[in-house]
Coordinates of N, CA and C in Angstrom, one line a residue:
Chain Z
M1 N 111.4 -109.5 -108.7 CA 111.4 -108.8 -106.8 C 113.3 -109.3 -106.9
T2 N 113.3 -108.3 -106.8 CA 115.0 -108.8 -106.4 C 115.2 -108.9 -105.0
E3 N 116.7 -109.8 -105.1 CA 116.8 -110.3 -103.4 C 116.3 -108.9 -102.4
V4 N 117.1 -108.2 -102.7 CA 116.8 -107.3 -102.3 C 115.4 -107.2 -100.7
I5 N 114.8 -106.6 -102.0 CA 113.8 -106.4 -101.5 C 113.0 -107.7 -100.7
R6 N 114.0 -109.0 -100.6 CA 113.3 -110.1 -100.1 C 113.9 -110.2 -98.7
F7 N 114.8 -109.8 -99.1 CA 115.9 -110.0 -97.7 C 115.7 -108.6 -96.0
I8 N 114.6 -107.3 -97.5 CA 114.1 -106.4 -96.3 C 112.8 -107.3 -96.3
I9 N 111.6 -108.4 -96.5 CA 110.9 -108.1 -96.2 C 110.6 -109.7 -95.2
G10 N 111.8 -110.3 -95.2 CA 112.5 -111.4 -94.7 C 112.4 -111.0 -93.3
F11 N 113.9 -109.5 -92.7 CA 114.4 -109.0 -91.8 C 112.5 -108.5 -90.8
F12 N 111.5 -107.3 -91.3 CA 110.3 -106.9 -91.0 C 109.8 -108.5 -90.6
L13 N 109.2 -109.2 -90.4 CA 108.8 -110.8 -91.1 C 109.6 -111.1 -89.7
V14 N 111.1 -110.7 -89.5 CA 112.2 -112.0 -88.3 C 111.4 -110.9 -87.1
V15 N 111.8 -109.7 -87.6 CA 111.5 -108.3 -86.8 C 110.2 -108.6 -85.7
G16 N 109.0 -108.8 -86.4 CA 108.0 -108.7 -86.3 C 107.5 -109.9 -84.9
S17 N 108.2 -111.2 -85.1 CA 107.9 -111.9 -85.0 C 108.5 -112.2 -83.6
F18 N 109.5 -111.9 -83.5 CA 110.2 -111.5 -82.0 C 109.7 -111.1 -81.2
L19 N 108.6 -110.0 -81.5 CA 108.2 -108.5 -81.2 C 106.5 -110.1 -80.8
T20 N 106.0 -110.5 -81.4 CA 105.1 -110.9 -80.4 C 105.8 -112.2 -79.9
L21 N 106.6 -112.6 -80.1 CA 107.2 -113.6 -79.2 C 107.3 -112.6 -77.5
V22 N 108.2 -111.6 -77.4 CA 107.8 -110.3 -76.2 C 106.8 -110.1 -75.1
T23 N 106.0 -110.2 -76.8 CA 104.2 -110.3 -75.8 C 104.1 -111.0 -74.9
A24 N 104.2 -112.0 -75.8 CA 103.8 -113.9 -74.8 C 104.5 -113.7 -74.0
F25 N 105.9 -113.9 -73.8 CA 107.0 -113.5 -72.5 C 106.1 -112.7 -72.0
G26 N 106.6 -111.4 -71.7 CA 105.6 -110.4 -70.6 C 104.6 -111.0 -70.2
L27 N 103.2 -110.9 -71.1 CA 102.0 -111.2 -70.2 C 102.3 -112.3 -69.4
I28 N 102.9 -113.6 -69.4 CA 103.3 -114.3 -68.6 C 104.1 -114.4 -67.1
R29 N 105.3 -113.6 -67.6 CA 106.0 -113.5 -66.3 C 105.8 -112.3 -66.1
L30 N 105.3 -111.3 -66.3 CA 105.5 -110.2 -65.7 C 104.3 -109.7 -64.6
P31 N 104.5 -108.9 -63.0 CA 103.9 -109.4 -61.7 C 102.2 -108.9 -61.8
D32 N 102.1 -107.4 -62.3 CA 100.5 -107.4 -62.4 C 100.6 -106.6 -63.2
V33 N 98.5 -106.2 -63.7 CA 98.2 -105.9 -65.1 C 98.9 -104.9 -65.2
Y34 N 99.5 -103.6 -64.6 CA 99.4 -102.6 -65.0 C 100.9 -102.8 -66.5
T35 N 101.7 -103.4 -65.3 CA 103.2 -104.0 -66.1 C 102.3 -104.6 -67.2
R36 N 102.2 -105.9 -67.2 CA 101.9 -107.0 -68.2 C 101.2 -105.6 -69.4
N37 N 100.6 -104.4 -69.3 CA 99.4 -104.0 -70.5 C 100.7 -103.3 -70.6
H38 N 101.6 -102.3 -69.5 CA 102.7 -102.0 -70.4 C 103.3 -103.5 -71.7
A39 N 103.4 -104.4 -71.6 CA 103.8 -105.5 -72.2 C 103.6 -106.0 -73.3
A40 N 101.6 -106.1 -73.2 CA 101.4 -105.8 -74.4 C 100.8 -104.7 -75.6
S41 N 100.7 -103.6 -74.5 CA 100.6 -102.8 -75.6 C 101.1 -101.2 -76.3
K42 N 102.6 -101.9 -76.1 CA 103.6 -101.5 -76.9 C 104.2 -102.4 -77.7
S43 N 104.6 -103.7 -77.2 CA 105.5 -105.0 -78.2 C 104.2 -105.6 -79.7
A44 N 103.5 -105.4 -78.8 CA 102.2 -106.6 -79.6 C 102.2 -105.6 -81.6
T45 N 101.7 -104.0 -80.9 CA 101.6 -102.4 -81.9 C 102.7 -102.9 -82.8
L46 N 104.1 -102.8 -82.6 CA 105.2 -102.5 -83.1 C 105.1 -103.7 -84.1
G47 N 105.1 -104.7 -83.0 CA 105.6 -106.5 -84.5 C 104.6 -106.0 -85.4
V48 N 103.3 -106.7 -84.9 CA 101.8 -105.7 -86.0 C 101.9 -105.4 -86.8
M49 N 102.7 -104.1 -86.9 CA 103.0 -103.5 -88.2 C 104.5 -103.6 -88.7
C50 N 104.4 -104.1 -87.8 CA 106.5 -104.9 -88.9 C 105.7 -105.5 -90.1
I51 N 104.9 -106.5 -89.3 CA 104.8 -108.1 -89.8 C 103.6 -107.1 -91.3
L52 N 102.7 -105.7 -90.9 CA 102.0 -106.3 -92.0 C 102.7 -105.0 -93.0
L53 N 104.1 -104.4 -92.4 CA 105.0 -103.9 -93.4 C 104.8 -104.5 -94.3
A54 N 106.2 -105.0 -93.8 CA 106.0 -106.3 -95.2 C 104.8 -107.1 -95.7
T55 N 103.7 -107.2 -95.5 CA 102.7 -107.7 -96.2 C 102.8 -107.1 -97.2
F56 N 102.4 -105.8 -96.7 CA 102.6 -105.0 -98.2 C 103.9 -104.6 -99.3
L57 N 104.9 -104.6 -98.6 CA 106.4 -104.6 -99.6 C 106.0 -105.6 -100.3
F58 N 105.5 -107.2 -100.1 CA 105.5 -108.2 -100.7 C 104.0 -108.2 -101.4
F59 N 102.9 -107.5 -101.7 CA 101.6 -107.6 -102.1 C 102.5 -106.1 -103.6
Y60 N 103.2 -105.3 -102.7 CA 103.7 -103.8 -104.3 C 104.7 -104.4 -105.0
M61 N 106.0 -105.4 -104.4 CA 106.9 -105.6 -105.6 C 106.5 -106.9 -106.3
E62 N 106.4 -108.1 -105.2 CA 105.6 -109.2 -106.2 C 104.7 -108.8 -107.8
E63 N 103.0 -108.5 -107.2 CA 102.3 -107.9 -107.9 C 102.6 -106.9 -109.0
G64 N 103.2 -105.5 -108.1 CA 102.5 -104.1 -108.2 C 101.3 -104.3 -108.1
H65 N 101.1 -104.4 -107.0 CA 99.5 -104.8 -106.2 C 99.8 -103.3 -104.9
F66 N 99.3 -101.6 -105.7 CA 98.9 -100.8 -103.6 C 97.6 -101.2 -103.3
N67 N 98.5 -101.6 -102.1 CA 97.2 -102.2 -101.5 C 97.3 -100.4 -100.1
S68 N 96.4 -100.4 -100.5 CA 96.2 -99.5 -99.5 C 94.9 -99.6 -98.5
R69 N 94.9 -100.2 -98.3 CA 94.1 -101.2 -97.0 C 95.0 -101.2 -95.9
L70 N 96.0 -101.6 -96.6 CA 97.3 -101.8 -95.1 C 97.9 -101.1 -94.9
I71 N 97.8 -99.4 -95.4 CA 98.6 -98.5 -95.0 C 97.8 -98.4 -94.2
L72 N 96.0 -97.8 -94.1 CA 95.4 -97.5 -93.5 C 94.7 -98.6 -92.2
G73 N 95.5 -99.9 -92.6 CA 95.6 -100.6 -91.2 C 96.4 -100.1 -90.4
I74 N 97.7 -100.0 -90.6 CA 98.5 -100.0 -90.0 C 98.9 -98.1 -89.2
I75 N 98.3 -97.4 -90.0 CA 97.6 -96.2 -89.2 C 96.6 -96.3 -88.2
F76 N 96.0 -97.7 -88.5 CA 94.5 -97.5 -87.6 C 95.4 -98.0 -86.9
I77 N 95.7 -99.2 -86.3 CA 96.3 -99.8 -85.2 C 97.7 -99.1 -84.4
F78 N 98.3 -98.0 -85.2 CA 99.4 -97.2 -84.7 C 98.4 -96.2 -83.5
I79 N 97.0 -95.6 -84.3 CA 96.4 -94.4 -82.9 C 95.6 -95.5 -82.4
T80 N 95.0 -96.7 -82.2 CA 94.4 -97.1 -81.5 C 94.7 -98.0 -80.3
A81 N 95.9 -99.1 -80.9 CA 96.1 -99.5 -80.1 C 96.7 -98.8 -78.6
P82 N 97.1 -97.5 -78.5 CA 97.8 -96.8 -77.5 C 96.7 -96.2 -76.7
V83 N 95.9 -96.4 -77.3 CA 94.8 -95.9 -76.7 C 93.6 -96.2 -75.9
A84 N 93.6 -97.7 -76.0 CA 92.7 -99.2 -75.3 C 93.8 -99.6 -74.4
G85 N 95.2 -99.3 -74.8 CA 96.3 -99.9 -73.1 C 95.4 -98.8 -72.1
H86 N 96.2 -97.0 -72.8 CA 95.8 -96.5 -71.5 C 93.9 -96.2 -70.8
L87 N 93.0 -96.5 -71.8 CA 91.8 -97.4 -71.0 C 92.0 -98.3 -70.8
I88 N 92.3 -99.6 -70.8 CA 92.2 -100.4 -70.2 C 92.9 -100.3 -68.5
S89 N 93.5 -99.9 -68.5 CA 94.7 -99.7 -67.3 C 93.9 -98.2 -66.5
R90 N 93.3 -97.4 -66.8 CA 92.3 -96.6 -66.0 C 91.1 -97.1 -65.7
A91 N 91.0 -97.8 -66.3 CA 89.7 -98.9 -66.3 C 90.3 -100.2 -65.1
A92 N 90.8 -100.2 -65.2 CA 91.7 -101.3 -63.5 C 92.3 -100.8 -62.5
Y93 N 92.3 -99.4 -62.7 CA 93.0 -99.0 -61.7 C 91.8 -98.1 -60.6
N94 N 90.2 -97.6 -61.4 CA 89.7 -97.1 -61.1 C 88.4 -99.0 -60.3
S95 N 88.8 -99.4 -61.2 CA 88.2 -100.4 -59.9 C 88.0 -100.9 -58.9
G96 N 89.7 -101.4 -59.0 CA 90.3 -100.9 -57.2 C 91.2 -102.8 -57.8
V97 N 92.3 -102.5 -58.7 CA 93.3 -103.6 -59.5 C 94.0 -103.1 -57.9
P98 N 95.2 -104.2 -56.8 CA 95.8 -103.1 -57.0 C 97.0 -103.2 -57.6
L99 N 98.1 -102.5 -56.9 CA 99.4 -102.8 -57.3 C 99.5 -104.3 -57.4
W100 N 101.2 -103.5 -57.9 CA 102.6 -105.0 -57.7 C 103.2 -104.7 -55.5
E101 N 103.4 -105.5 -55.1 CA 103.4 -105.2 -53.7 C 104.7 -104.5 -53.6
K102 N 105.6 -105.2 -54.5 CA 106.9 -104.5 -54.7 C 107.3 -103.0 -54.8
S103 N 106.0 -101.9 -55.4 CA 106.3 -100.9 -56.1 C 106.2 -99.4 -55.0
V104 N 106.7 -98.7 -55.5 CA 107.4 -97.6 -55.6 C 106.2 -96.3 -53.9
R105 N 106.4 -96.2 -55.5 CA 105.3 -94.7 -55.0 C 104.4 -95.2 -56.1
D106 N 102.6 -94.7 -55.3 CA 101.2 -94.2 -56.4 C 100.8 -93.1 -56.5
D107 N 101.4 -92.3 -57.5 CA 100.9 -90.8 -57.6 C 99.7 -90.3 -57.6
L108 N 98.7 -91.2 -57.6 CA 97.4 -91.7 -58.0 C 96.7 -91.9 -56.9
K109 N 96.8 -92.5 -55.6 CA 97.0 -93.3 -53.9 C 96.2 -91.9 -53.2
G110 N 94.9 -92.2 -52.5 CA 94.0 -90.3 -52.5 C 93.5 -89.9 -53.3
K111 N 93.2 -89.8 -54.7 CA 92.3 -89.2 -55.2 C 91.2 -89.5 -55.6
Q112 N 90.3 -89.2 -55.7 CA 89.2 -89.4 -55.6 C 89.1 -89.6 -56.7
K113 N 87.7 -91.2 -56.6 CA 87.9 -92.0 -58.0 C 86.8 -91.4 -59.1
Y114 N 86.8 -92.2 -60.0 CA 85.8 -91.6 -61.4 C 84.3 -91.2 -60.7
E115 N 83.9 -92.3 -59.8 CA 82.4 -91.5 -59.9 C 82.3 -91.4 -58.6
D116 N 83.5 -90.9 -57.7 CA 83.1 -90.1 -56.5 C 83.0 -88.9 -57.6
R117 N 83.8 -87.3 -58.7 CA 84.2 -87.3 -58.6 C 82.6 -86.8 -59.7
N118 N 81.8 -87.3 -59.8 CA 80.6 -86.9 -60.6 C 79.9 -86.7 -60.2
M119 N 79.7 -87.6 -58.6 CA 78.2 -87.5 -57.9 C 78.3 -85.4 -57.9
Chain E
M1 N 112.9 -119.8 -100.1 CA 113.8 -118.7 -98.5 C 112.2 -118.5 -97.4
L2 N 112.0 -117.4 -98.5 CA 110.6 -116.5 -97.9 C 109.9 -117.3 -97.5
H3 N 108.9 -118.0 -98.4 CA 108.0 -119.4 -97.4 C 108.8 -119.7 -96.4
L4 N 109.8 -120.3 -95.8 CA 110.9 -121.0 -94.9 C 110.2 -119.6 -93.5
I5 N 110.4 -118.2 -94.1 CA 110.4 -117.7 -93.2 C 108.6 -116.8 -92.5
F6 N 108.0 -116.6 -93.8 CA 106.7 -117.4 -93.2 C 106.4 -117.9 -92.5
Q7 N 106.7 -119.4 -92.3 CA 105.9 -120.9 -91.5 C 106.8 -120.0 -90.0
I8 N 107.8 -119.7 -90.5 CA 108.5 -119.4 -89.1 C 107.7 -118.9 -88.4
T9 N 107.9 -117.7 -89.1 CA 107.4 -116.2 -88.2 C 105.6 -116.4 -87.7
L10 N 104.5 -117.4 -88.5 CA 103.1 -117.7 -88.1 C 103.5 -119.0 -86.7
L11 N 104.6 -119.3 -87.2 CA 104.6 -120.4 -85.7 C 105.2 -119.9 -84.7
C12 N 105.7 -118.6 -85.0 CA 106.9 -117.7 -83.4 C 104.8 -116.6 -83.4
V13 N 104.6 -116.5 -84.5 CA 103.3 -115.8 -84.0 C 101.9 -117.4 -83.1
S14 N 102.2 -118.0 -83.4 CA 101.2 -118.7 -83.3 C 101.3 -119.5 -81.1
I15 N 103.1 -119.9 -81.1 CA 103.7 -119.7 -79.8 C 103.2 -118.7 -78.7
S16 N 103.0 -117.0 -79.6 CA 102.8 -116.5 -79.0 C 101.7 -116.2 -78.3
M17 N 100.1 -116.6 -79.6 CA 98.8 -116.7 -79.1 C 98.5 -117.8 -78.2
L18 N 99.4 -118.5 -77.9 CA 99.4 -120.0 -77.0 C 99.9 -119.3 -76.1
G19 N 100.6 -118.4 -75.2 CA 100.8 -117.6 -74.1 C 99.6 -116.7 -73.6
L20 N 99.1 -116.4 -74.3 CA 98.0 -115.4 -74.1 C 97.0 -115.7 -73.4
V21 N 96.3 -117.0 -74.6 CA 95.2 -118.3 -74.2 C 95.4 -118.0 -72.9
Y22 N 96.7 -118.8 -72.3 CA 97.5 -118.3 -70.9 C 96.4 -117.2 -69.9
R23 N 97.4 -116.5 -70.6 CA 96.8 -115.1 -69.7 C 95.8 -115.1 -69.0
V24 N 94.9 -115.8 -70.6 CA 93.0 -115.4 -70.3 C 92.8 -116.2 -69.6
V25 N 92.7 -117.4 -69.4 CA 93.1 -118.7 -68.7 C 93.0 -118.1 -67.1
K26 N 93.8 -117.6 -66.9 CA 93.7 -117.6 -65.4 C 94.4 -116.8 -65.1
G27 N 94.3 -115.5 -65.6 CA 94.2 -113.8 -65.7 C 93.3 -113.6 -64.0
P28 N 94.2 -113.6 -62.6 CA 93.3 -113.2 -61.0 C 92.0 -112.0 -61.3
T29 N 92.5 -111.0 -62.4 CA 91.3 -109.4 -62.5 C 91.5 -110.1 -64.3
T30 N 89.6 -109.3 -63.5 CA 89.3 -109.3 -65.3 C 89.8 -108.6 -66.5
P31 N 90.4 -107.1 -66.0 CA 91.3 -106.1 -66.8 C 92.5 -107.7 -67.7
D32 N 92.9 -108.0 -67.2 CA 94.6 -109.2 -67.5 C 93.8 -110.0 -68.4
R33 N 92.5 -110.1 -68.4 CA 91.5 -110.6 -69.5 C 91.2 -110.2 -70.8
V34 N 90.7 -108.7 -70.7 CA 90.5 -108.0 -71.5 C 92.0 -107.6 -72.2
V35 N 93.2 -107.2 -71.5 CA 94.2 -106.9 -71.9 C 95.1 -108.5 -72.7
A36 N 94.6 -109.6 -72.9 CA 95.2 -110.1 -73.0 C 94.0 -110.2 -74.4
L37 N 92.5 -109.9 -74.2 CA 91.7 -110.8 -75.4 C 92.2 -109.5 -76.5
D38 N 92.2 -108.6 -76.1 CA 92.9 -107.1 -77.2 C 94.0 -107.5 -77.6
A39 N 94.9 -107.7 -77.4 CA 96.2 -108.5 -78.0 C 96.2 -110.3 -78.7
I40 N 95.1 -110.9 -78.3 CA 94.6 -111.9 -79.1 C 94.3 -111.6 -80.9
G41 N 93.7 -110.3 -80.6 CA 93.1 -109.8 -81.5 C 94.3 -109.7 -82.6
I42 N 95.2 -108.7 -82.2 CA 95.9 -108.4 -82.8 C 97.4 -109.0 -82.7
N43 N 97.1 -110.0 -82.7 CA 98.7 -111.3 -83.5 C 96.8 -111.6 -84.6
L44 N 95.6 -111.9 -84.8 CA 95.3 -112.6 -85.0 C 95.3 -111.3 -86.8
I45 N 95.9 -110.5 -86.5 CA 96.5 -109.4 -87.8 C 96.7 -110.4 -88.4
A46 N 98.1 -110.3 -87.5 CA 99.5 -110.8 -88.0 C 98.8 -112.2 -88.6
I47 N 98.2 -112.2 -88.5 CA 98.1 -114.2 -89.3 C 97.3 -114.4 -90.3
I48 N 96.4 -112.7 -90.6 CA 96.0 -112.8 -91.1 C 97.0 -112.4 -92.5
A49 N 97.5 -111.5 -92.2 CA 98.6 -111.2 -92.9 C 99.3 -112.6 -93.7
L50 N 99.3 -112.9 -92.8 CA 101.3 -114.0 -92.8 C 100.4 -115.1 -94.1
V51 N 99.7 -115.0 -93.8 CA 98.2 -116.5 -94.1 C 98.0 -115.9 -96.0
S52 N 97.7 -115.0 -95.5 CA 97.5 -113.9 -96.7 C 98.3 -114.1 -98.1
M53 N 99.4 -113.7 -97.5 CA 100.8 -114.0 -98.4 C 101.1 -115.3 -98.7
M54 N 101.1 -116.4 -98.2 CA 101.5 -117.4 -98.6 C 100.2 -118.0 -99.0
L55 N 99.4 -118.0 -99.2 CA 97.8 -118.5 -99.9 C 98.4 -117.4 -101.5
D56 N 99.6 -116.6 -101.1 CA 99.6 -115.8 -102.6 C 98.5 -114.5 -103.0
T57 N 97.2 -114.1 -101.9 CA 96.4 -113.2 -102.8 C 96.2 -112.7 -101.7
Y58 N 95.5 -111.5 -103.0 CA 95.1 -110.4 -101.8 C 93.9 -110.7 -101.1
A59 N 92.7 -111.3 -101.4 CA 91.6 -111.2 -101.6 C 91.1 -110.9 -99.1
F60 N 91.8 -111.5 -98.5 CA 92.3 -111.1 -97.6 C 92.2 -109.5 -96.7
L61 N 93.1 -109.1 -97.5 CA 93.7 -107.7 -96.1 C 92.1 -107.1 -96.2
E62 N 90.8 -106.7 -96.2 CA 90.2 -106.1 -95.7 C 89.6 -106.6 -94.2
V63 N 89.9 -108.0 -94.3 CA 89.5 -108.4 -92.6 C 90.8 -108.0 -91.6
I64 N 91.6 -107.2 -92.0 CA 92.9 -106.9 -91.4 C 92.2 -105.7 -90.7
L65 N 91.3 -104.3 -91.9 CA 91.7 -103.3 -90.8 C 90.0 -103.8 -90.2
L66 N 89.2 -104.4 -90.9 CA 87.6 -104.6 -90.1 C 88.3 -105.0 -88.2
L67 N 89.1 -105.9 -88.8 CA 89.7 -107.1 -87.1 C 90.7 -105.5 -86.3
G68 N 90.8 -104.9 -86.8 CA 91.3 -103.3 -86.4 C 90.4 -102.8 -84.9
I69 N 88.9 -102.3 -86.1 CA 88.4 -102.0 -85.7 C 87.2 -102.6 -84.4
L70 N 87.2 -103.8 -85.0 CA 86.4 -104.7 -83.5 C 87.0 -104.7 -82.5
A71 N 88.3 -105.1 -83.0 CA 89.4 -104.9 -81.6 C 89.8 -103.7 -80.4
F72 N 88.9 -102.9 -81.3 CA 89.3 -101.6 -81.0 C 88.0 -101.4 -79.6
I73 N 87.3 -101.5 -81.0 CA 85.6 -100.9 -80.4 C 85.0 -101.9 -78.3
G74 N 85.9 -103.1 -78.6 CA 85.1 -104.2 -77.9 C 86.7 -103.6 -77.1
T75 N 86.9 -103.0 -76.1 CA 88.0 -102.6 -75.7 C 87.6 -101.9 -74.9
V76 N 87.0 -100.8 -76.1 CA 86.5 -99.4 -75.1 C 85.0 -99.9 -74.8
A77 N 84.8 -100.7 -75.1 CA 83.1 -100.9 -74.9 C 83.8 -101.0 -73.3
F78 N 84.3 -102.3 -73.1 CA 84.6 -103.7 -72.1 C 85.6 -102.9 -70.9
S79 N 86.6 -101.8 -71.0 CA 87.2 -100.9 -70.3 C 85.8 -99.7 -69.8
K80 N 84.6 -99.1 -71.1 CA 84.0 -99.1 -70.0 C 83.4 -99.2 -69.9
F81 N 82.3 -100.4 -69.5 CA 81.5 -100.9 -69.2 C 82.2 -101.0 -67.0
L82 N 83.4 -102.1 -67.3 CA 84.5 -101.8 -65.8 C 84.3 -100.7 -65.4
E83 N 84.8 -99.6 -66.2 CA 84.7 -98.3 -65.5 C 83.3 -97.7 -64.5
K84 N 82.6 -97.5 -65.8 CA 81.3 -97.2 -65.2 C 80.2 -98.2 -64.9
G85 N 80.0 -99.3 -64.8 CA 79.2 -100.2 -64.6 C 78.2 -99.9 -65.8
E86 N 77.9 -99.7 -67.2 CA 77.3 -99.2 -67.8 C 77.9 -99.2 -69.2
I87 N 77.6 -99.4 -70.2 CA 78.3 -99.2 -71.5 C 77.3 -97.8 -72.4
I88 N 76.2 -97.7 -72.4 CA 75.7 -96.1 -72.6 C 74.8 -95.5 -71.7
E89 N 75.0 -94.6 -72.1 CA 74.6 -93.9 -70.6 C 73.6 -93.3 -70.8
R90 N 72.7 -93.5 -70.0 CA 71.0 -92.1 -70.0 C 71.5 -90.9 -69.0
E91 N 70.2 -90.6 -70.2 CA 70.2 -88.8 -69.8 C 69.8 -88.8 -68.3
R92 N 70.9 -87.7 -68.3 CA 70.5 -87.9 -66.2 C 69.2 -86.7 -66.1
D93 N 68.6 -86.7 -65.4 CA 67.6 -86.2 -65.2 C 68.0 -85.7 -64.3
H94 N 67.7 -83.8 -64.2 CA 68.5 -83.0 -63.4 C 67.0 -82.2 -62.0

């Protein structure tokens, strides 16, 4: 395993750890559910994708083991984590969680809720 | 050198999980807790990847895919419960 590959693996790990720390700070500091969801679903996804890419490079370069489950895991997380963030944000809005009090505009205000539309 | 970076990254992910646990305990509404638990599941995937690199084995890499699928199913089921009040809908009687 050459030094260049080691440097690339270390770079991806440092970027991933920085993004996971950004996730935690966002979830602690931001004011309401929607901004917290914005922080969690973006930076956590990108951080764990960087760490999994570093793991794939480590095993491929160290032992010559091409692990296809890691590739599948990266693709699956990239597809499903934003979908989960969208679903939980929509559920929060439809169950009546208020926005931050300094929010400027709310384009969905006054639209019918999900259960009213289905009746 | 690379082993030191593994340990530093594991420390960062653990601190991040502590912050998320703080949000699970304190979070004022239920969607806050669900968002934080989803992020905890994703951070757990990162911890498994790091530990399997530190132990230098690729026997645990199936767990990554499995945990990703389980976190997604759990979040979808919980958001459907919050939105509609039930997870599996019954047939509508016309």
